[in-house]
Amino acid sequence: MRKIIQFSFFCMTLALSMKASAQLPGPKLPKVLAFANFTYASPSNSDFKNISNNGVGFEAGAGIGMGKTLIIASLGQISYNIPNTFIATSTTGIAFTSSSSHLKVTPLKVGIRRYLIGGLFLNGNLGVAMQKYDNSTVTGSTFLYEGGAGWKIGFLELGAAYTGFNLAGTSQPVTANALLLKAGLAIKL
């Protein structure tokens, strides 16, 4: 009887140790992502809508991470259209020539992307908005934030984000908020 109990105990211990070792994950390789998007920007607050009616641009970046969370970095450029009907106000303090102009914003961002279900993801970014006006000597850089969501389907990536920064070179702070619609390619390496 004693040998049967010892043998049973040995078999249970062996079975449990095999099951436990089978559950231990092996070393995970980091995930790497490269992406490039076309971006359409629609100003969303009244101060920015008074200056610009839309913007178009691009963004390219990469990310690395473990599991469903990636740290990403990106660089892009958005050219916001400033129609020739724009009249400089005391609020903005920006002077333009009579011809139409563009505000070129070069966002440099670092953030986190978290995949939820399938290719659905959320992302949040912080960075710098480097700005230059076509028909003005005004340039500058200000803090930028962005939050959004998207869906990666194979190599295709679709997304929407809300971004905000202050315009450079203004006599008083002017916030520039915009809704960004993005479409492009994303490749997991």
N, CA and C atoms as an extended XYZ file, in Angstrom:
567
Properties=species:S:1:pos:R:3:atomname:S:1:resname:S:1:resid:I:1 pbc="F F F"
N         0.816       -1.183        0.000 N   MET     1
C         0.000        0.000        0.000 CA  MET     1
C         0.870        1.261        0.000 C   MET     1
N         1.923        1.194        0.787 N   ARG     2
C         2.811        2.338        0.884 CA  ARG     2
C         3.454        2.625       -0.474 C   ARG     2
N         3.847        1.609       -1.223 N   LYS     3
C         4.466        1.801       -2.530 CA  LYS     3
C         3.452        2.365       -3.523 C   LYS     3
N         2.199        2.001       -3.396 N   ILE     4
C         1.162        2.532       -4.286 CA  ILE     4
C         0.982        4.028       -4.030 C   ILE     4
N         0.973        4.443       -2.782 N   ILE     5
C         0.834        5.862       -2.437 CA  ILE     5
C         2.051        6.640       -2.934 C   ILE     5
N         3.244        6.082       -2.739 N   GLN     6
C         4.456        6.751       -3.208 CA  GLN     6
C         4.460        6.865       -4.734 C   GLN     6
N         4.067        5.786       -5.409 N   PHE     7
C         4.006        5.806       -6.871 CA  PHE     7
C         2.967        6.829       -7.357 C   PHE     7
N         1.799        6.882       -6.703 N   SER     8
C         0.753        7.852       -7.066 CA  SER     8
C         1.247        9.281       -6.849 C   SER     8
N         1.905        9.509       -5.724 N   PHE     9
C         2.459       10.834       -5.429 CA  PHE     9
C         3.505       11.221       -6.470 C   PHE     9
N         4.370       10.279       -6.836 N   PHE    10
C         5.392       10.522       -7.857 CA  PHE    10
C         4.743       10.873       -9.198 C   PHE    10
N         3.712       10.123       -9.598 N   CYS    11
C         3.029       10.381      -10.876 CA  CYS    11
C         2.346       11.749      -10.875 C   CYS    11
N         1.702       12.123       -9.763 N   MET    12
C         1.042       13.430       -9.670 CA  MET    12
C         2.064       14.565       -9.747 C   MET    12
N         3.174       14.394       -9.035 N   THR    13
C         4.230       15.402       -9.051 CA  THR    13
C         4.808       15.556      -10.450 C   THR    13
N         5.054       14.447      -11.101 N   LEU    14
C         5.579       14.477      -12.462 CA  LEU    14
C         4.588       15.148      -13.416 C   LEU    14
N         3.308       14.792      -13.311 N   ALA    15
C         2.283       15.367      -14.183 CA  ALA    15
C         2.144       16.872      -13.954 C   ALA    15
N         2.137       17.294      -12.701 N   LEU    16
C         2.018       18.719      -12.400 CA  LEU    16
C         3.241       19.502      -12.862 C   LEU    16
N         4.410       18.932      -12.706 N   SER    17
C         5.620       19.638      -13.138 CA  SER    17
C         5.673       19.749      -14.657 C   SER    17
N         5.201       18.737      -15.359 N   MET    18
C         5.173       18.804      -16.825 CA  MET    18
C         4.158       19.845      -17.286 C   MET    18
N         3.006       19.891      -16.626 N   LYS    19
C         1.986       20.864      -16.986 CA  LYS    19
C         2.478       22.281      -16.692 C   LYS    19
N         3.130       22.478      -15.558 N   ALA    20
C         3.645       23.798      -15.195 CA  ALA    20
C         4.734       24.243      -16.159 C   ALA    20
N         5.606       23.336      -16.549 N   SER    21
C         6.671       23.729      -17.470 CA  SER    21
C         6.123       23.990      -18.865 C   SER    21
N         5.031       23.333      -19.233 N   ALA    22
C         4.429       23.565      -20.541 CA  ALA    22
C         3.766       24.936      -20.599 C   ALA    22
N         3.391       25.494      -19.441 N   GLN    23
C         2.726       26.786      -19.414 CA  GLN    23
C         3.712       27.948      -19.390 C   GLN    23
N         4.954       27.687      -19.089 N   LEU    24
C         5.922       28.770      -19.049 CA  LEU    24
C         6.198       29.259      -20.471 C   LEU    24
N         6.039       30.555      -20.700 N   PRO    25
C         6.294       31.063      -22.049 CA  PRO    25
C         7.784       31.123      -22.336 C   PRO    25
N         8.105       30.919      -23.585 N   GLY    26
C         9.489       31.055      -24.013 CA  GLY    26
C         9.828       32.526      -24.165 C   GLY    26
N        11.031       32.828      -24.520 N   PRO    27
C        11.398       34.237      -24.701 CA  PRO    27
C        10.612       34.849      -25.858 C   PRO    27
N        10.053       36.043      -25.618 N   LYS    28
C         9.284       36.732      -26.651 CA  LYS    28
C        10.194       37.676      -27.417 C   LYS    28
N         9.998       37.700      -28.702 N   LEU    29
C        10.726       38.643      -29.539 CA  LEU    29
C         9.955       39.958      -29.567 C   LEU    29
N        10.631       41.080      -29.594 N   PRO    30
C         9.916       42.355      -29.665 CA  PRO    30
C         9.214       42.501      -31.016 C   PRO    30
N         8.069       43.197      -30.982 N   LYS    31
C         7.351       43.493      -32.215 CA  LYS    31
C         7.850       44.830      -32.741 C   LYS    31
N         8.027       44.894      -34.045 N   VAL    32
C         8.476       46.125      -34.693 CA  VAL    32
C         7.426       46.505      -35.732 C   VAL    32
N         7.075       47.782      -35.786 N   LEU    33
C         6.061       48.284      -36.701 CA  LEU    33
C         6.623       49.490      -37.451 C   LEU    33
N         6.386       49.540      -38.749 N   ALA    34
C         6.720       50.714      -39.566 CA  ALA    34
C         5.432       51.171      -40.240 C   ALA    34
N         5.186       52.491      -40.256 N   PHE    35
C         3.947       52.982      -40.848 CA  PHE    35
C         4.166       54.303      -41.576 C   PHE    35
N         3.294       54.562      -42.538 N   ALA    36
C         3.282       55.821      -43.285 CA  ALA    36
C         1.832       56.138      -43.625 C   ALA    36
N         1.403       57.362      -43.331 N   ASN    37
C         0.008       57.751      -43.515 CA  ASN    37
C        -0.127       59.049      -44.295 C   ASN    37
N        -1.196       59.147      -45.069 N   PHE    38
C        -1.670       60.409      -45.621 CA  PHE    38
C        -2.598       60.988      -44.565 C   PHE    38
N        -2.537       62.298      -44.326 N   THR    39
C        -3.331       62.920      -43.268 CA  THR    39
C        -4.147       64.083      -43.817 C   THR    39
N        -5.436       64.111      -43.460 N   TYR    40
C        -6.301       65.258      -43.729 CA  TYR    40
C        -6.637       65.882      -42.379 C   TYR    40
N        -6.469       67.193      -42.243 N   ALA    41
C        -6.710       67.883      -40.978 CA  ALA    41
C        -7.846       68.887      -41.133 C   ALA    41
N        -8.773       68.853      -40.179 N   SER    42
C        -9.883       69.793      -40.153 CA  SER    42
C        -9.833       70.575      -38.841 C   SER    42
N        -9.552       71.879      -38.889 N   PRO    43
C        -9.516       72.669      -37.658 CA  PRO    43
C       -10.833       72.532      -36.894 C   PRO    43
N       -10.742       72.406      -35.559 N   SER    44
C       -11.948       72.117      -34.791 CA  SER    44
C       -12.325       73.187      -33.771 C   SER    44
N       -11.447       74.103      -33.434 N   ASN    45
C       -11.844       75.159      -32.500 CA  ASN    45
C       -11.966       76.487      -33.244 C   ASN    45
N       -12.717       77.427      -32.670 N   SER    46
C       -13.047       78.666      -33.388 CA  SER    46
C       -11.818       79.505      -33.735 C   SER    46
N       -10.831       79.591      -32.840 N   ASP    47
C        -9.628       80.378      -33.149 CA  ASP    47
C        -8.924       79.859      -34.398 C   ASP    47
N        -8.765       78.545      -34.478 N   PHE    48
C        -8.050       77.960      -35.611 CA  PHE    48
C        -8.915       77.962      -36.873 C   PHE    48
N       -10.238       77.790      -36.719 N   LYS    49
C       -11.141       77.841      -37.878 CA  LYS    49
C       -11.142       79.230      -38.515 C   LYS    49
N       -10.913       80.274      -37.712 N   ASN    50
C       -10.858       81.638      -38.250 CA  ASN    50
C        -9.617       81.863      -39.102 C   ASN    50
N        -8.598       81.040      -38.914 N   ILE    51
C        -7.338       81.199      -39.639 CA  ILE    51
C        -7.234       80.233      -40.815 C   ILE    51
N        -7.616       78.971      -40.598 N   SER    52
C        -7.426       77.933      -41.619 CA  SER    52
C        -8.717       77.157      -41.845 C   SER    52
N        -8.907       76.687      -43.080 N   ASN    53
C       -10.091       75.878      -43.351 CA  ASN    53
C        -9.780       74.387      -43.485 C   ASN    53
N        -8.532       73.997      -43.748 N   ASN    54
C        -8.155       72.578      -43.796 CA  ASN    54
C        -6.646       72.449      -43.950 C   ASN    54
N        -6.196       71.214      -43.856 N   GLY    55
C        -4.782       70.931      -44.061 CA  GLY    55
C        -4.595       69.520      -44.578 C   GLY    55
N        -3.521       69.301      -45.304 N   VAL    56
C        -3.176       67.963      -45.788 CA  VAL    56
C        -1.693       67.726      -45.534 C   VAL    56
N        -1.356       66.460      -45.377 N   GLY    57
C         0.046       66.152      -45.126 CA  GLY    57
C         0.306       64.667      -45.050 C   GLY    57
N         1.409       64.326      -44.396 N   PHE    58
C         1.827       62.935      -44.280 CA  PHE    58
C         2.474       62.721      -42.921 C   PHE    58
N         2.626       61.457      -42.576 N   GLU    59
C         3.292       61.066      -41.336 CA  GLU    59
C         3.969       59.723      -41.574 C   GLU    59
N         5.160       59.554      -41.049 N   ALA    60
C         5.869       58.278      -41.122 CA  ALA    60
C         6.481       58.014      -39.756 C   ALA    60
N         6.503       56.741      -39.382 N   GLY    61
C         7.057       56.428      -38.071 CA  GLY    61
C         7.313       54.957      -37.890 C   GLY    61
N         7.749       54.627      -36.683 N   ALA    62
C         8.051       53.244      -36.337 CA  ALA    62
C         7.762       53.034      -34.862 C   ALA    62
N         7.586       51.774      -34.502 N   GLY    63
C         7.332       51.433      -33.113 CA  GLY    63
C         7.966       50.111      -32.754 C   GLY    63
N         8.193       49.935      -31.461 N   ILE    64
C         8.746       48.681      -30.954 CA  ILE    64
C         8.092       48.400      -29.609 C   ILE    64
N         7.841       47.125      -29.340 N   GLY    65
C         7.226       46.781      -28.064 CA  GLY    65
C         7.063       45.298      -27.889 C   GLY    65
N         6.549       44.941      -26.731 N   MET    66
C         6.273       43.549      -26.393 CA  MET    66
C         4.761       43.404      -26.241 C   MET    66
N         4.225       42.296      -26.684 N   GLY    67
C         2.795       42.066      -26.528 CA  GLY    67
C         1.981       43.027      -27.370 C   GLY    67
N         0.953       43.617      -26.730 N   LYS    68
C         0.031       44.487      -27.452 CA  LYS    68
C         0.355       45.971      -27.324 C   LYS    68
N         1.415       46.319      -26.621 N   THR    69
C         1.770       47.717      -26.405 CA  THR    69
C         3.079       48.053      -27.109 C   THR    69
N         3.056       49.142      -27.884 N   LEU    70
C         4.239       49.588      -28.618 CA  LEU    70
C         4.581       51.022      -28.239 C   LEU    70
N         5.846       51.319      -28.168 N   ILE    71
C         6.313       52.699      -28.059 CA  ILE    71
C         6.599       53.152      -29.483 C   ILE    71
N         5.984       54.269      -29.884 N   ILE    72
C         6.116       54.715      -31.265 CA  ILE    72
C         6.724       56.119      -31.338 C   ILE    72
N         7.354       56.397      -32.452 N   ALA    73
C         7.892       57.724      -32.752 CA  ALA    73
C         7.536       58.037      -34.199 C   ALA    73
N         7.195       59.296      -34.462 N   SER    74
C         6.829       59.655      -35.832 CA  SER    74
C         7.237       61.089      -36.152 C   SER    74
N         7.345       61.332      -37.449 N   LEU    75
C         7.674       62.645      -37.989 CA  LEU    75
C         6.786       62.852      -39.208 C   LEU    75
N         6.293       64.050      -39.389 N   GLY    76
C         5.431       64.309      -40.534 CA  GLY    76
C         5.411       65.773      -40.888 C   GLY    76
N         4.474       66.137      -41.746 N   GLN    77
C         4.258       67.539      -42.072 CA  GLN    77
C         2.820       67.712      -42.520 C   GLN    77
N         2.189       68.766      -42.018 N   ILE    78
C         0.839       69.129      -42.436 CA  ILE    78
C         0.885       70.579      -42.887 C   ILE    78
N         0.340       70.838      -44.064 N   SER    79
C         0.269       72.191      -44.600 CA  SER    79
C        -1.179       72.666      -44.480 C   SER    79
N        -1.408       73.610      -43.558 N   TYR    80
C        -2.747       74.162      -43.356 CA  TYR    80
C        -2.953       75.331      -44.309 C   TYR    80
N        -4.065       75.321      -45.023 N   ASN    81
C        -4.402       76.376      -45.970 CA  ASN    81
C        -4.896       77.603      -45.209 C   ASN    81
N        -4.347       78.766      -45.531 N   ILE    82
C        -4.824       80.030      -44.982 CA  ILE    82
C        -5.343       80.833      -46.170 C   ILE    82
N        -6.677       80.910      -46.340 N   PRO    83
C        -7.235       81.565      -47.528 CA  PRO    83
C        -6.887       83.052      -47.577 C   PRO    83
N        -6.955       83.621      -48.793 N   ASN    84
C        -6.610       85.036      -48.948 CA  ASN    84
C        -7.644       85.953      -48.305 C   ASN    84
N        -8.750       85.400      -47.838 N   THR    85
C        -9.761       86.210      -47.158 CA  THR    85
C        -9.420       86.413      -45.684 C   THR    85
N        -8.341       85.786      -45.214 N   PHE    86
C        -7.968       85.914      -43.806 CA  PHE    86
C        -7.507       87.332      -43.504 C   PHE    86
N        -8.042       87.900      -42.444 N   ILE    87
C        -7.637       89.231      -42.000 CA  ILE    87
C        -7.002       89.069      -40.626 C   ILE    87
N        -5.791       89.531      -40.494 N   ALA    88
C        -5.099       89.421      -39.211 CA  ALA    88
C        -5.851       90.217      -38.154 C   ALA    88
N        -6.011       89.620      -36.993 N   THR    89
C        -6.702       90.287      -35.895 CA  THR    89
C        -5.727       90.559      -34.768 C   THR    89
N        -6.176       91.349      -33.828 N   SER    90
C        -5.317       91.636      -32.675 CA  SER    90
C        -5.103       90.380      -31.837 C   SER    90
N        -6.015       89.408      -31.958 N   THR    91
C        -5.863       88.165      -31.201 CA  THR    91
C        -4.662       87.378      -31.695 C   THR    91
N        -4.536       87.265      -33.010 N   THR    92
C        -3.448       86.453      -33.544 CA  THR    92
C        -2.140       87.221      -33.609 C   THR    92
N        -2.202       88.467      -34.003 N   GLY    93
C        -0.982       89.249      -34.114 CA  GLY    93
C        -0.084       88.803      -35.254 C   GLY    93
N        -0.611       88.021      -36.204 N   ILE    94
C         0.165       87.530      -37.339 CA  ILE    94
C        -0.217       88.345      -38.567 C   ILE    94
N         0.759       88.834      -39.294 N   ALA    95
C         0.490       89.618      -40.503 CA  ALA    95
C         0.812       88.782      -41.730 C   ALA    95
N        -0.100       88.787      -42.713 N   PHE    96
C         0.089       88.046      -43.955 CA  PHE    96
C        -0.010       89.001      -45.132 C   PHE    96
N         0.544       88.577      -46.257 N   THR    97
C         0.366       89.347      -47.487 CA  THR    97
C        -1.047       89.097      -47.992 C   THR    97
N        -1.444       89.804      -49.030 N   SER    98
C        -2.802       89.673      -49.542 CA  SER    98
C        -3.038       88.338      -50.246 C   SER    98
N        -1.976       87.663      -50.666 N   SER    99
C        -2.167       86.368      -51.332 CA  SER    99
C        -2.360       85.273      -50.285 C   SER    99
N        -2.887       84.161      -50.724 N   SER   100
C        -3.115       83.064      -49.786 CA  SER   100
C        -1.778       82.517      -49.297 C   SER   100
N        -1.827       81.860      -48.170 N   SER   101
C        -0.616       81.375      -47.533 CA  SER   101
C        -0.863       79.985      -46.958 C   SER   101
N         0.179       79.416      -46.401 N   HIS   102
C         0.079       78.122      -45.733 CA  HIS   102
C         0.865       78.158      -44.433 C   HIS   102
N         0.331       77.484      -43.446 N   LEU   103
C         1.047       77.246      -42.201 CA  LEU   103
C         1.572       75.823      -42.294 C   LEU   103
N         2.877       75.655      -42.280 N   LYS   104
C         3.471       74.320      -42.357 CA  LYS   104
C         3.866       73.888      -40.952 C   LYS   104
N         3.247       72.814      -40.504 N   VAL   105
C         3.513       72.269      -39.172 CA  VAL   105
C         4.229       70.937      -39.344 C   VAL   105
N         5.379       70.812      -38.708 N   THR   106
C         6.143       69.564      -38.724 CA  THR   106
C         6.081       68.965      -37.325 C   THR   106
N         5.184       67.978      -37.118 N   PRO   107
C         5.086       67.374      -35.791 CA  PRO   107
C         6.128       66.270      -35.591 C   PRO   107
N         6.814       66.330      -34.480 N   LEU   108
C         7.760       65.302      -34.054 CA  LEU   108
C         7.187       64.732      -32.766 C   LEU   108
N         6.756       63.444      -32.805 N   LYS   109
C         5.987       62.878      -31.692 CA  LYS   109
C         6.580       61.566      -31.190 C   LYS   109
N         6.341       61.304      -29.905 N   VAL   110
C         6.662       60.028      -29.267 CA  VAL   110
C         5.431       59.650      -28.457 C   VAL   110
N         5.076       58.365      -28.482 N   GLY   111
C         3.881       57.968      -27.753 CA  GLY   111
C         3.749       56.475      -27.577 C   GLY   111
N         2.531       56.083      -27.214 N   ILE   112
C         2.210       54.681      -26.953 CA  ILE   112
C         1.028       54.279      -27.817 C   ILE   112
N         1.121       53.096      -28.401 N   ARG   113
C         0.014       52.499      -29.155 CA  ARG   113
C        -0.338       51.184      -28.476 C   ARG   113
N        -1.632       51.004      -28.182 N   ARG   114
C        -2.101       49.789      -27.515 CA  ARG   114
C        -3.153       49.120      -28.391 C   ARG   114
N        -2.863       47.880      -28.812 N   TYR   115
C        -3.821       47.102      -29.590 CA  TYR   115
C        -4.827       46.466      -28.645 C   TYR   115
N        -6.116       46.545      -28.993 N   LEU   116
C        -7.176       46.016      -28.145 CA  LEU   116
C        -7.655       44.659      -28.656 C   LEU   116
N        -8.500       44.675      -29.661 N   ILE   117
C        -9.058       43.456      -30.241 CA  ILE   117
C        -8.730       43.458      -31.724 C   ILE   117
N        -8.133       42.380      -32.199 N   GLY   118
C        -7.769       42.323      -33.615 CA  GLY   118
C        -6.816       43.452      -33.952 C   GLY   118
N        -7.136       44.227      -34.959 N   GLY   119
C        -6.278       45.334      -35.363 CA  GLY   119
C        -6.694       46.679      -34.792 C   GLY   119
N        -7.705       46.704      -33.908 N   LEU   120
C        -8.171       47.948      -33.304 CA  LEU   120
C        -7.160       48.450      -32.280 C   LEU   120
N        -6.792       49.746      -32.363 N   PHE   121
C        -5.801       50.278      -31.428 CA  PHE   121
C        -6.159       51.681      -30.956 C   PHE   121
N        -5.610       52.042      -29.811 N   LEU   122
C        -5.660       53.395      -29.262 CA  LEU   122
C        -4.236       53.920      -29.218 C   LEU   122
N        -4.075       55.224      -29.390 N   ASN   123
C        -2.728       55.779      -29.270 CA  ASN   123
C        -2.762       57.160      -28.642 C   ASN   123
N        -1.678       57.493      -27.976 N   GLY   124
C        -1.494       58.804      -27.379 CA  GLY   124
C        -0.067       59.259      -27.631 C   GLY   124
N         0.094       60.516      -28.035 N   ASN   125
C         1.417       61.043      -28.385 CA  ASN   125
C         1.640       62.412      -27.757 C   ASN   125
N         2.888       62.708      -27.474 N   LEU   126
C         3.333       64.032      -27.051 CA  LEU   126
C         4.510       64.412      -27.936 C   LEU   126
N         4.684       65.708      -28.150 N   GLY   127
C         5.810       66.095      -28.985 CA  GLY   127
C         5.926       67.584      -29.182 C   GLY   127
N         6.510       67.941      -30.312 N   VAL   128
C         6.782       69.331      -30.667 CA  VAL   128
C         6.176       69.610      -32.037 C   VAL   128
N         5.515       70.765      -32.159 N   ALA   129
C         4.983       71.222      -33.447 CA  ALA   129
C         5.872       72.359      -33.941 C   ALA   129
N         6.745       72.060      -34.902 N   MET   130
C         7.618       73.088      -35.491 CA  MET   130
C         6.827       73.775      -36.607 C   MET   130
N         6.732       75.113      -36.555 N   GLN   131
C         5.827       75.845      -37.435 CA  GLN   131
C         6.551       76.898      -38.263 C   GLN   131
N         6.039       77.065      -39.506 N   LYS   132
C         6.557       78.098      -40.400 CA  LYS   132
C         5.423       78.536      -41.319 C   LYS   132
N         5.297       79.845      -41.507 N   TYR   133
C         4.300       80.407      -42.409 CA  TYR   133
C         4.970       80.738      -43.740 C   TYR   133
N         4.274       80.457      -44.855 N   ASP   134
C         4.832       80.731      -46.187 CA  ASP   134
C         5.135       82.206      -46.409 C   ASP   134
N         4.163       83.068      -46.146 N   ASN   135
C         4.295       84.493      -46.468 CA  ASN   135
C         4.593       85.345      -45.241 C   ASN   135
N         5.339       84.801      -44.313 N   SER   136
C         5.675       85.532      -43.100 CA  SER   136
C         7.005       85.018      -42.570 C   SER   136
N         7.661       85.829      -41.788 N   THR   137
C         8.925       85.403      -41.181 CA  THR   137
C         8.698       84.692      -39.849 C   THR   137
N         7.442       84.536      -39.460 N   VAL   138
C         7.121       83.913      -38.177 CA  VAL   138
C         7.437       82.422      -38.219 C   VAL   138
N         8.231       81.975      -37.265 N   THR   139
C         8.521       80.546      -37.087 CA  THR   139
C         8.525       80.265      -35.590 C   THR   139
N         8.512       79.007      -35.236 N   GLY   140
C         8.583       78.653      -33.822 CA  GLY   140
C         8.172       77.221      -33.584 C   GLY   140
N         8.356       76.784      -32.361 N   SER   141
C         7.996       75.424      -31.958 CA  SER   141
C         7.205       75.489      -30.664 C   SER   141
N         6.158       74.688      -30.583 N   THR   142
C         5.348       74.623      -29.370 CA  THR   142
C         5.037       73.170      -29.035 C   THR   142
N         4.599       72.951      -27.800 N   PHE   143
C         4.210       71.625      -27.324 CA  PHE   143
C         3.001       71.124      -28.110 C   PHE   143
N         2.964       69.827      -28.404 N   LEU   144
C         1.877       69.211      -29.163 CA  LEU   144
C         1.394       67.966      -28.436 C   LEU   144
N         0.091       67.741      -28.446 N   TYR   145
C        -0.470       66.495      -27.917 CA  TYR   145
C        -1.413       65.908      -28.959 C   TYR   145
N        -1.591       64.592      -28.888 N   GLU   146
C        -2.476       63.915      -29.836 CA  GLU   146
C        -3.007       62.638      -29.206 C   GLU   146
N        -4.288       62.390      -29.381 N   GLY   147
C        -4.905       61.148      -28.929 CA  GLY   147
C        -5.827       60.645      -30.011 C   GLY   147
N        -5.873       59.334      -30.199 N   GLY   148
C        -6.724       58.824      -31.258 CA  GLY   148
C        -6.884       57.324      -31.226 C   GLY   148
N        -7.496       56.825      -32.284 N   ALA   149
C        -7.751       55.396      -32.433 CA  ALA   149
C        -7.646       55.041      -33.907 C   ALA   149
N        -7.495       53.753      -34.158 N   GLY   150
C        -7.401       53.315      -35.540 CA  GLY   150
C        -7.625       51.830      -35.672 C   GLY   150
N        -7.533       51.380      -36.912 N   TRP   151
C        -7.743       49.971      -37.208 CA  TRP   151
C        -6.729       49.550      -38.259 C   TRP   151
N        -5.959       48.536      -37.937 N   LYS   152
C        -4.981       47.977      -38.868 CA  LYS   152
C        -5.573       46.709      -39.459 C   LYS   152
N        -5.748       46.702      -40.781 N   ILE   153
C        -6.312       45.558      -41.498 CA  ILE   153
C        -5.259       45.111      -42.500 C   ILE   153
N        -4.546       44.039      -42.188 N   GLY   154
C        -3.456       43.612      -43.062 CA  GLY   154
C        -2.387       44.687      -43.111 C   GLY   154
N        -2.097       45.185      -44.321 N   PHE   155
C        -1.119       46.267      -44.468 CA  PHE   155
C        -1.763       47.648      -44.416 C   PHE   155
N        -3.092       47.723      -44.464 N   LEU   156
C        -3.815       48.991      -44.478 CA  LEU   156
C        -4.065       49.477      -43.051 C   LEU   156
N        -3.919       50.786      -42.851 N   GLU   157
C        -4.174       51.378      -41.542 CA  GLU   157
C        -5.063       52.598      -41.717 C   GLU   157
N        -6.173       52.644      -40.969 N   LEU   158
C        -7.096       53.772      -40.973 CA  LEU   158
C        -7.177       54.308      -39.556 C   LEU   158
N        -7.226       55.627      -39.402 N   GLY   159
C        -7.278       56.174      -38.058 CA  GLY   159
C        -7.849       57.571      -38.007 C   GLY   159
N        -8.193       57.981      -36.793 N   ALA   160
C        -8.650       59.337      -36.515 CA  ALA   160
C        -7.993       59.776      -35.216 C   ALA   160
N        -7.642       61.044      -35.145 N   ALA   161
C        -6.984       61.560      -33.942 CA  ALA   161
C        -7.387       63.012      -33.730 C   ALA   161
N        -7.234       63.451      -32.502 N   TYR   162
C        -7.462       64.843      -32.133 CA  TYR   162
C        -6.132       65.407      -31.669 C   TYR   162
N        -5.704       66.504      -32.262 N   THR   163
C        -4.409       67.082      -31.910 CA  THR   163
C        -4.570       68.536      -31.498 C   THR   163
N        -3.616       69.013      -30.741 N   GLY   164
C        -3.651       70.402      -30.314 CA  GLY   164
C        -2.261       70.948      -30.050 C   GLY   164
N        -2.087       72.218      -30.367 N   PHE   165
C        -0.834       72.934      -30.109 CA  PHE   165
C        -1.159       74.418      -30.132 C   PHE   165
N        -0.256       75.253      -29.666 N   ASN   166
C        -0.418       76.703      -29.740 CA  ASN   166
C         0.319       77.218      -30.963 C   ASN   166
N        -0.280       78.209      -31.625 N   LEU   167
C         0.372       78.804      -32.787 CA  LEU   167
C         1.596       79.589      -32.339 C   LEU   167
N         2.661       79.485      -33.099 N   ALA   168
C         3.904       80.206      -32.795 CA  ALA   168
C         3.807       81.638      -33.302 C   ALA   168
N         4.453       82.553      -32.606 N   GLY   169
C         4.563       83.929      -33.063 CA  GLY   169
C         3.326       84.775      -32.880 C   GLY   169
N         2.418       84.386      -32.014 N   THR   170
C         1.215       85.184      -31.792 CA  THR   170
C         1.410       86.081      -30.576 C   THR   170
N         0.726       87.235      -30.577 N   SER   171
C         0.851       88.159      -29.451 CA  SER   171
C         0.144       87.608      -28.216 C   SER   171
N        -0.903       86.823      -28.414 N   GLN   172
C        -1.612       86.149      -27.330 CA  GLN   172
C        -1.704       84.677      -27.696 C   GLN   172
N        -1.813       83.780      -26.709 N   PRO   173
C        -1.895       82.346      -27.036 CA  PRO   173
C        -3.110       82.031      -27.918 C   PRO   173
N        -2.866       81.375      -29.022 N   VAL   174
C        -3.931       80.922      -29.914 CA  VAL   174
C        -3.791       79.413      -30.042 C   VAL   174
N        -4.811       78.701      -29.588 N   THR   175
C        -4.789       77.244      -29.636 CA  THR   175
C        -5.239       76.765      -31.003 C   THR   175
N        -4.519       75.809      -31.542 N   ALA   176
C        -4.860       75.204      -32.831 CA  ALA   176
C        -5.199       73.737      -32.585 C   ALA   176
N        -6.485       73.432      -32.550 N   ASN   177
C        -6.946       72.050      -32.406 CA  ASN   177
C        -7.479       71.579      -33.747 C   ASN   177
N        -7.238       70.310      -34.060 N   ALA   178
C        -7.703       69.784      -35.341 CA  ALA   178
C        -8.052       68.308      -35.221 C   ALA   178
N        -9.041       67.905      -36.004 N   LEU   179
C        -9.383       66.495      -36.156 CA  LEU   179
C        -8.571       65.976      -37.333 C   LEU   179
N        -7.819       64.907      -37.114 N   LEU   180
C        -6.979       64.324      -38.159 CA  LEU   180
C        -7.584       63.011      -38.632 C   LEU   180
N        -7.714       62.838      -39.931 N   LEU   181
C        -8.131       61.572      -40.531 CA  LEU   181
C        -6.924       61.020      -41.273 C   LEU   181
N        -6.572       59.772      -40.969 N   LYS   182
C        -5.338       59.191      -41.509 CA  LYS   182
C        -5.634       57.893      -42.252 C   LYS   182
N        -4.923       57.674      -43.348 N   ALA   183
C        -5.011       56.426      -44.103 CA  ALA   183
C        -3.635       56.139      -44.684 C   ALA   183
N        -3.203       54.894      -44.570 N   GLY   184
C        -1.885       54.562      -45.092 CA  GLY   184
C        -1.537       53.106      -44.919 C   GLY   184
N        -0.246       52.834      -44.882 N   LEU   185
C         0.270       51.473      -44.775 CA  LEU   185
C         0.977       51.278      -43.444 C   LEU   185
N         0.854       50.074      -42.896 N   ALA   186
C         1.565       49.710      -41.672 CA  ALA   186
C         2.039       48.271      -41.818 C   ALA   186
N         3.310       48.055      -41.542 N   ILE   187
C         3.906       46.727      -41.713 CA  ILE   187
C         4.538       46.290      -40.405 C   ILE   187
N         4.115       45.122      -39.915 N   LYS   188
C         4.760       44.543      -38.737 CA  LYS   188
C         5.946       43.723      -39.208 C   LYS   188
N         7.092       43.994      -38.638 N   LEU   189
C         8.315       43.282      -39.020 CA  LEU   189
C         8.640       42.190      -38.021 C   LEU   189
